[in-house]
Coordinates of C-alpha atoms and ligand atoms in Angstrom, one line a residue:
M1 CA 0.0 0.1 -0.4
E2 CA 1.2 3.8 -1.1
K3 CA 2.1 5.8 2.1
I4 CA -0.4 9.1 2.5
K5 CA 1.4 11.9 1.3
M6 CA 1.8 15.7 3.2
T7 CA 2.6 18.7 2.0
T8 CA 3.4 21.1 5.3
P9 CA 4.7 19.8 8.2
L10 CA 3.5 18.7 11.6
V11 CA 5.2 20.1 14.6
E12 CA 5.7 17.3 16.4
M13 CA 6.7 18.3 19.7
D14 CA 7.7 15.2 22.4
G15 CA 7.3 14.6 26.2
D16 CA 8.0 13.1 29.2
E17 CA 7.8 9.5 31.0
M18 CA 4.8 7.1 30.3
T19 CA 3.3 9.1 27.5
R20 CA 6.6 9.5 25.8
V21 CA 7.2 6.0 25.8
L22 CA 3.4 5.3 23.9
W23 CA 4.0 9.0 21.6
K24 CA 6.8 6.6 19.9
M25 CA 4.4 3.6 20.3
I26 CA 1.5 5.3 18.2
K27 CA 4.2 6.4 16.0
D28 CA 5.8 3.2 15.2
E29 CA 2.2 0.8 15.4
L30 CA -0.2 3.7 14.0
L31 CA 1.3 6.5 12.1
L32 CA 4.1 5.3 10.2
P33 CA 3.5 2.4 8.4
F34 CA 0.3 4.2 7.0
V35 CA 2.1 7.7 6.5
D36 CA 4.5 9.4 5.1
L37 CA 4.9 11.2 8.2
K38 CA 6.1 15.0 7.7
T39 CA 7.3 16.3 11.0
E40 CA 9.1 19.2 12.4
Y41 CA 10.1 17.6 16.0
Y42 CA 10.8 19.3 19.0
D43 CA 11.7 17.1 22.6
L44 CA 10.6 19.1 25.0
G45 CA 11.2 16.0 27.4
L46 CA 13.1 17.6 30.7
P47 CA 16.1 16.6 29.9
E48 CA 16.3 18.4 26.5
R49 CA 14.1 21.7 28.4
E50 CA 17.0 21.4 30.6
R51 CA 20.2 21.1 28.4
T52 CA 19.0 23.8 25.8
R53 CA 18.1 25.9 28.8
D54 CA 14.7 25.5 27.7
Q55 CA 15.1 27.7 24.9
V56 CA 13.7 24.5 22.4
T57 CA 10.2 25.5 24.2
L58 CA 10.3 28.7 22.8
D59 CA 11.1 27.2 19.5
A60 CA 8.7 24.6 19.7
A61 CA 6.1 27.1 19.7
N62 CA 7.0 29.9 17.1
A63 CA 7.3 26.4 14.6
N64 CA 3.8 26.4 16.1
K65 CA 2.9 29.6 14.7
K66 CA 4.6 29.0 11.4
Y67 CA 2.7 26.0 10.1
G68 CA -0.5 26.6 12.2
V69 CA -0.8 23.0 13.5
A70 CA 1.4 21.0 16.3
V71 CA 0.9 18.2 18.2
K72 CA 2.2 18.0 21.6
C73 CA 2.9 14.5 24.4
A74 CA 2.5 15.2 27.4
T75 CA 5.3 17.3 29.7
I76 CA 6.5 17.3 33.0
T77 CA 6.1 20.6 34.5
P78 CA 9.3 20.7 37.1
N79 CA 8.2 21.3 41.1
R80 CA 11.2 20.9 43.6
Q81 CA 10.9 16.9 43.5
R82 CA 11.7 17.1 40.0
V83 CA 14.9 19.4 40.4
E84 CA 16.6 16.6 42.2
E85 CA 15.1 14.1 39.7
Y86 CA 16.0 15.4 37.1
H87 CA 19.4 17.8 38.3
L88 CA 17.5 20.9 37.1
S89 CA 19.9 24.1 37.1
E90 CA 16.1 25.8 37.3
M91 CA 12.7 24.9 38.1
W92 CA 11.5 25.7 34.2
K93 CA 7.9 27.1 33.6
S94 CA 5.5 24.9 32.4
P95 CA 5.9 24.2 28.6
N96 CA 2.0 24.4 28.5
G97 CA 2.0 27.8 29.8
T98 CA 4.7 29.4 27.9
I99 CA 3.2 27.8 24.4
R100 CA -0.1 29.2 25.6
A101 CA 1.5 32.7 26.0
I102 CA 3.0 32.8 23.0
L103 CA -0.1 31.9 20.7
D104 CA -2.5 34.1 23.1
G105 CA -4.0 30.7 22.8
T106 CA -7.3 29.4 24.4
V107 CA -7.6 25.4 25.7
F108 CA -10.6 23.8 24.1
R109 CA -11.4 20.0 26.0
A110 CA -13.6 17.5 24.9
P111 CA -14.3 13.6 25.8
I112 CA -14.2 10.9 23.4
L113 CA -17.1 9.0 23.9
I114 CA -17.6 5.3 23.3
D115 CA -21.2 3.2 23.6
S116 CA -20.3 1.2 26.3
I117 CA -19.1 4.2 28.7
R118 CA -22.5 5.9 29.3
P119 CA -22.4 9.8 31.1
V120 CA -23.5 10.1 34.7
V121 CA -26.4 12.4 32.7
K122 CA -28.1 9.9 31.2
N123 CA -29.3 12.4 28.4
W124 CA -26.1 13.3 26.8
K125 CA -25.4 11.5 23.8
K126 CA -22.4 14.0 22.4
P127 CA -19.7 15.4 23.8
I128 CA -20.3 18.7 25.2
T129 CA -16.7 20.6 25.0
I130 CA -15.3 22.9 27.3
A131 CA -13.0 26.4 26.8
R132 CA -12.1 28.0 29.7
H133 CA -10.6 32.0 28.9
A134 CA -7.0 31.0 30.6
Y135 CA -6.3 34.7 32.2
G136 CA -6.3 36.8 34.9
D137 CA -9.9 37.1 38.0
V138 CA -9.3 35.6 40.9
Y139 CA -6.2 33.7 39.9
K140 CA -4.5 37.2 39.6
A141 CA -6.0 38.9 41.8
T142 CA -5.4 41.0 44.9
E143 CA -6.2 39.7 48.3
Y144 CA -6.3 41.6 51.5
R145 CA -7.7 40.4 55.0
V146 CA -8.9 42.6 56.5
P147 CA -8.1 42.8 59.9
T148 CA -10.0 45.9 61.8
S149 CA -13.0 48.3 61.2
G150 CA -12.2 50.5 58.5
K151 CA -12.7 51.5 55.1
A152 CA -12.1 49.6 52.1
E153 CA -11.9 52.2 48.3
L154 CA -11.4 51.2 44.8
L155 CA -9.3 53.7 42.7
F156 CA -8.2 54.2 39.3
T157 CA -5.9 56.4 38.2
D158 CA -4.9 56.8 34.7
E159 CA -1.0 56.6 33.5
K160 CA -1.0 60.7 33.9
G161 CA -1.7 60.2 37.5
A162 CA -5.6 61.7 37.5
E163 CA -8.2 59.7 39.5
L164 CA -10.8 58.7 37.5
F165 CA -12.3 56.9 39.7
R166 CA -12.9 56.1 43.4
E167 CA -15.6 54.7 45.6
T168 CA -15.9 52.7 48.5
V169 CA -16.2 49.0 48.3
Y170 CA -17.0 49.1 51.7
D171 CA -16.9 50.6 55.7
F172 CA -16.1 47.4 57.7
E173 CA -17.1 47.8 61.5
C174 CA -15.2 44.6 62.4
P175 CA -12.7 42.4 60.3
G176 CA -12.8 40.4 56.6
V177 CA -11.9 40.1 54.0
L178 CA -11.2 42.1 50.3
Q179 CA -10.1 41.2 47.0
G180 CA -9.3 43.1 43.7
S181 CA -9.6 41.0 40.4
Y182 CA -8.8 42.3 37.0
N183 CA -9.1 41.2 32.9
K184 CA -8.2 43.1 29.9
D185 CA -10.1 43.6 27.0
S186 CA -7.2 42.1 24.5
S187 CA -7.6 39.2 26.2
I188 CA -11.4 39.0 26.2
R189 CA -10.9 39.4 22.9
S190 CA -8.9 36.7 22.2
F191 CA -10.7 34.4 23.9
A192 CA -13.4 35.2 22.3
H193 CA -12.1 35.1 18.8
A194 CA -10.7 31.7 19.4
C195 CA -14.3 30.5 20.3
F196 CA -15.5 31.7 17.5
K197 CA -13.2 30.1 15.3
Y198 CA -13.1 26.7 16.7
A199 CA -16.7 26.3 16.5
L200 CA -16.7 27.1 13.2
S201 CA -14.2 24.6 12.6
T202 CA -15.9 22.1 14.4
K203 CA -19.1 23.0 13.1
Q204 CA -20.6 23.1 17.1
D205 CA -22.8 25.7 18.5
L206 CA -21.2 28.1 21.0
W207 CA -22.6 28.8 24.4
F208 CA -21.3 31.6 26.5
A209 CA -22.0 32.5 29.7
T210 CA -21.2 35.2 32.5
K211 CA -23.1 37.0 35.4
D212 CA -23.8 40.3 33.7
T213 CA -27.0 41.3 35.4
I214 CA -25.1 40.6 39.1
S215 CA -21.5 41.8 37.4
K216 CA -22.9 45.3 35.4
Q217 CA -19.2 46.1 34.9
Y218 CA -16.9 43.7 34.8
D219 CA -18.5 41.1 33.1
Q220 CA -21.6 42.7 30.7
T221 CA -17.9 43.8 29.3
F222 CA -17.4 40.1 28.5
K223 CA -20.6 39.8 27.6
L224 CA -20.5 43.1 25.2
I225 CA -17.0 41.9 23.5
F226 CA -18.1 38.6 22.1
A227 CA -21.5 39.8 20.9
E228 CA -19.6 42.7 19.3
I229 CA -17.2 40.5 17.6
F230 CA -19.9 38.1 16.6
E231 CA -21.8 40.6 14.6
A232 CA -18.5 42.5 13.2
E233 CA -17.1 39.2 12.4
Y234 CA -19.1 35.4 12.7
R235 CA -22.9 36.3 12.8
E236 CA -22.9 35.2 8.4
K237 CA -20.2 32.7 8.8
F238 CA -22.3 31.2 11.5
E239 CA -25.2 31.4 9.6
A240 CA -23.7 30.1 6.6
A241 CA -22.4 27.0 8.7
G242 CA -25.5 26.2 10.0
I243 CA -24.6 27.3 13.6
T244 CA -25.7 29.2 16.7
Y245 CA -23.9 31.7 19.4
F246 CA -26.4 31.4 22.1
Y247 CA -25.6 33.3 25.1
T248 CA -27.3 33.4 28.7
L249 CA -26.6 33.7 32.5
I250 CA -24.5 31.7 34.2
D251 CA -26.8 29.6 36.5
D252 CA -29.2 29.9 33.6
A253 CA -26.8 27.3 31.4
V254 CA -25.9 24.9 34.0
A255 CA -29.6 24.1 34.1
R256 CA -29.6 24.2 30.2
V257 CA -25.7 21.8 30.3
I258 CA -28.0 19.6 32.4
R259 CA -31.0 18.8 30.7
S260 CA -29.1 18.7 27.0
E261 CA -27.7 16.1 24.6
G262 CA -24.4 18.1 24.1
G263 CA -22.2 18.5 21.1
F264 CA -21.6 22.0 21.5
I265 CA -18.7 24.1 23.0
W266 CA -19.5 26.0 26.1
A267 CA -16.8 29.1 27.0
C268 CA -16.8 30.0 29.5
K269 CA -15.3 32.8 32.0
N270 CA -12.0 31.0 34.3
Y271 CA -13.3 30.1 37.4
D272 CA -16.5 28.4 35.9
G273 CA -14.6 26.9 33.5
D274 CA -11.8 25.4 36.1
V275 CA -15.0 24.2 38.1
M276 CA -16.8 22.8 35.0
S277 CA -14.1 21.7 32.9
D278 CA -14.1 18.6 36.1
M279 CA -17.9 18.2 36.8
V280 CA -17.7 18.0 32.9
S281 CA -15.3 15.1 32.8
T282 CA -16.2 13.1 35.6
A283 CA -19.5 13.0 34.5
F284 CA -18.4 12.0 31.0
G285 CA -15.9 9.4 32.4
S286 CA -12.0 9.5 32.1
L287 CA -9.4 11.4 31.8
A288 CA -7.7 9.1 29.9
M289 CA -10.7 9.9 27.5
M290 CA -10.3 13.7 27.3
T291 CA -8.9 15.2 24.7
S292 CA -7.1 19.1 24.6
V293 CA -6.5 21.7 22.0
L294 CA -4.8 25.6 21.9
V295 CA -6.1 27.5 19.8
S296 CA -5.4 30.6 19.2
P297 CA -7.4 33.6 17.8
D298 CA -5.7 34.1 14.4
G299 CA -6.3 30.4 14.4
K300 CA -3.4 28.2 15.0
Y301 CA -4.2 24.7 16.7
E302 CA -2.3 22.5 19.4
Y303 CA -3.7 19.2 20.4
E304 CA -2.6 16.8 22.8
A305 CA -4.4 14.7 25.2
A306 CA -5.6 16.5 28.7
H307 CA -3.6 14.3 31.1
G308 CA -0.2 14.2 32.2
T309 CA 2.5 11.8 32.1
V310 CA 1.5 9.2 34.4
T311 CA 4.4 9.0 36.4
R312 CA 3.4 5.8 38.7
H313 CA 2.5 4.3 35.2
Y314 CA 6.3 5.2 34.3
Y315 CA 8.0 4.0 37.4
R316 CA 6.3 0.7 37.3
Y317 CA 7.2 -0.1 33.5
L318 CA 11.3 1.3 34.4
K319 CA 11.0 -1.7 36.7
G320 CA 10.6 -3.8 34.1
E321 CA 6.7 -4.7 34.7
E322 CA 3.6 -4.1 32.7
T323 CA 1.6 -1.2 32.5
S324 CA -2.0 -0.7 31.0
T325 CA -2.0 2.9 29.7
N326 CA -4.2 4.4 27.7
P327 CA -3.0 6.0 24.4
M328 CA -6.6 6.6 23.5
A329 CA -6.7 10.9 24.4
T330 CA -2.5 10.7 22.9
I331 CA -3.6 8.8 19.5
F332 CA -6.6 11.7 19.3
A333 CA -4.8 14.7 19.7
W334 CA -2.3 12.9 16.3
S335 CA -5.6 12.3 14.7
G336 CA -7.2 15.8 15.3
A337 CA -3.7 17.3 14.7
L338 CA -3.3 15.3 10.7
R339 CA -7.5 16.3 10.0
K340 CA -6.6 19.8 10.7
R341 CA -3.4 19.9 8.4
G342 CA -4.9 17.8 5.7
E343 CA -7.7 20.7 6.0
I344 CA -6.3 23.2 5.3
D345 CA -3.0 22.1 3.0
T346 CA -6.6 20.2 0.9
L347 CA -5.2 16.5 1.2
P348 CA -8.4 14.1 1.8
D349 CA -6.3 11.3 2.3
L350 CA -5.0 12.5 5.2
V351 CA -8.1 13.8 6.3
R352 CA -9.9 9.9 5.4
F353 CA -6.7 8.2 7.5
A354 CA -7.1 10.5 10.2
D355 CA -10.9 9.2 10.3
E356 CA -10.4 5.9 10.3
L357 CA -7.4 6.1 12.6
E358 CA -10.6 7.2 15.3
G359 CA -12.8 4.5 13.8
A360 CA -10.5 2.5 14.7
C361 CA -9.7 3.1 18.5
I362 CA -13.3 3.5 18.9
E363 CA -14.2 -0.2 16.9
T364 CA -11.3 -1.8 19.0
L365 CA -13.3 -0.8 22.4
N366 CA -16.9 -1.3 21.2
D367 CA -14.9 -4.8 20.6
G368 CA -14.0 -4.9 24.3
I369 CA -10.6 -5.0 24.2
M370 CA -9.2 -2.0 25.9
T371 CA -6.8 -0.4 29.2
K372 CA -7.4 -1.3 32.5
D373 CA -8.3 2.6 33.8
L374 CA -12.0 1.5 31.5
V375 CA -12.5 -1.3 32.8
G376 CA -14.2 -0.1 36.0
L377 CA -16.5 2.0 33.7
V378 CA -18.4 -0.4 31.3
E379 CA -22.0 -0.4 31.3
E380 CA -22.4 -3.9 33.3
D381 CA -23.4 -6.1 30.1
T382 CA -20.4 -5.1 28.8
K383 CA -17.8 -8.1 27.9
T384 CA -14.2 -6.9 28.4
T385 CA -10.7 -8.1 28.5
A386 CA -8.3 -5.3 29.9
V387 CA -4.7 -5.8 28.0
N388 CA -1.6 -3.2 28.3
S389 CA -1.0 -0.9 26.4
A390 CA 0.9 -2.4 23.0
T391 CA -1.7 -5.1 22.9
F392 CA -4.6 -2.5 22.4
I393 CA -2.5 -0.5 20.2
A394 CA -1.9 -3.0 18.4
A395 CA -6.0 -4.4 18.0
I396 CA -6.2 -1.0 17.0
R397 CA -3.2 -1.0 14.5
E398 CA -5.1 -4.1 13.0
R399 CA -8.3 -3.0 12.4
L400 CA -7.0 0.7 10.8
T401 CA -5.0 -1.5 8.3
R402 CA -8.7 -3.6 7.2
R403 CA -10.2 0.1 7.5
L404 CA -7.5 1.5 4.8
A405 CA -7.6 -1.7 2.9
Ligands
LIG1 P1 -1.7 12.0 35.2 O1 -0.7 11.6 35.0 O2 -2.8 12.6 34.7 O3 -2.1 11.1 35.9 C1 -3.0 10.7 37.4 C2 -3.1 9.6 37.9 O4 -4.5 9.2 36.6 C3 -2.2 8.4 37.4 O5 -2.0 8.1 37.9 C4 -4.0 7.4 36.6 O6 -4.1 6.6 37.5 C5 -4.6 8.3 36.2 N1 -3.7 8.4 34.1 C6 -3.9 9.8 33.4 N2 -3.8 9.1 32.0 C7 -3.9 7.7 32.6 C8 -3.9 7.0 31.1 N3 -3.5 7.7 29.9 N4 -3.8 5.6 31.0 C9 -4.5 5.0 32.8 N5 -4.5 6.1 33.5 C10 -4.5 7.4 33.3 O7 -1.3 13.5 36.4 P2 0.1 13.6 37.3 O8 0.3 12.0 38.3 O9 -1.1 14.4 38.7 O10 0.8 13.9 36.8 C11 2.2 13.5 36.3 C12 3.1 14.8 36.0 O11 2.3 15.6 34.7 C13 3.7 15.9 36.3 O12 4.9 15.9 36.2 C14 2.3 16.9 36.2 O13 3.6 17.8 36.0 C15 2.7 16.4 34.8 N6 1.3 17.2 33.4 C16 1.7 17.5 32.4 C17 0.4 18.1 31.8 C18 0.3 18.3 29.9 O14 1.5 18.4 29.4 N7 -0.9 18.9 29.9 C19 -1.2 17.6 32.4 C20 -1.2 17.3 33.4 C21 0.2 17.4 34.3 P3 -3.8 5.1 38.2 O15 -2.3 5.9 38.5 O16 -4.4 5.4 39.5 O17 -3.6 4.1 37.0
LIG2 MG1 -10.0 22.4 38.4

């Protein structure tokens, strides 16, 4: 069989630990036999980040900007323990944080669904994708533990020193707490563009919700910026694609999400996204089945799994023990990136390959062949065979070969 050709390179970012092991298995078994893979390779594994003083992460992010599509393996975010373990000269920053900052991107997370794992919310039939605005709000707030009675004020001085705003927040008659949070129009705009672009790219409705009835300046600004950008740049494109933009209050959104069938993107302010993404992913099943894509406001994409490097399995692997680590989300990162590359470069064979690769994965799971993490989640009447990662990937390859023949 002739291998599928690519024209533009895909930016490949390798990573750490168990996911690095899976990365190689996925390439060797599921990609290289079928695709004439053209990638620009960056090793974001911790030893290489240390050797290059993290320059490799910056280079990879800039390549993502240049070529438009990247696929990333999970990487270690160093903490004090990792600094010792890897003899690091510095506690390098999270690669995901660095890439997100360079692309000014928004993260979209969506679960992979299979028939035998039913969501806890029984009317959810299609995935719910959560987009979290990962900037500002309570995460960058200034806080103060008020020790005694006294007056708290909100004061804004412009760059020339003129006092533009001063208002009493509260006249404390006793100790209490105080918080000052902010956000920037530019960041909200980037978030809005990324959401509208991703909705078009995946042909799904976009929902957005805040508490603008209560927060008449702060949340209202989010609502107005989304509305303005939608009217100016996306309404016609949405109509042509047959999708809608829907704004409502956050409490109404929560109620509607629970009653919905799924199949839409839910854009959330930072805190709502933090909380709701944990709820939604747990209700859908497993972290190992959660995909993640970073989208920039100018339409650059970086695909990855939502989970980390699965350290506990890696230590067992190093001792020579067999592991049953689930490669699904990492395989779907590859298929997502290859499909996007194929769409941009108009390569129907590459798009079809991505579809068939995902189809082969789902078929394998539907045949009851799965990694251990999923066995406990499937419906009681399902016959399952728990296998290790290599056997699971081999079963996918068998089905993929048949589908492509
Ligand atoms: P993790 O790697 O996501 O793993 C946490 C636990 O979830 C695992 O021990 C395992 O449970 C289960 N799990 C996750 N993915 C799985 C898979 N594919 N198959 C089977 N089970 C899976 O999180 P962590 O242990 O907190 O973090 C490990 C490292 O990853 C850290 O150094 C962290 O910095 C990094 N990290 C990176 C990213 C990223 O690059 N995007 C994201 C998160 C964390 P059992 O052990 O019970 O089987
Ligand atoms: Mg959270």
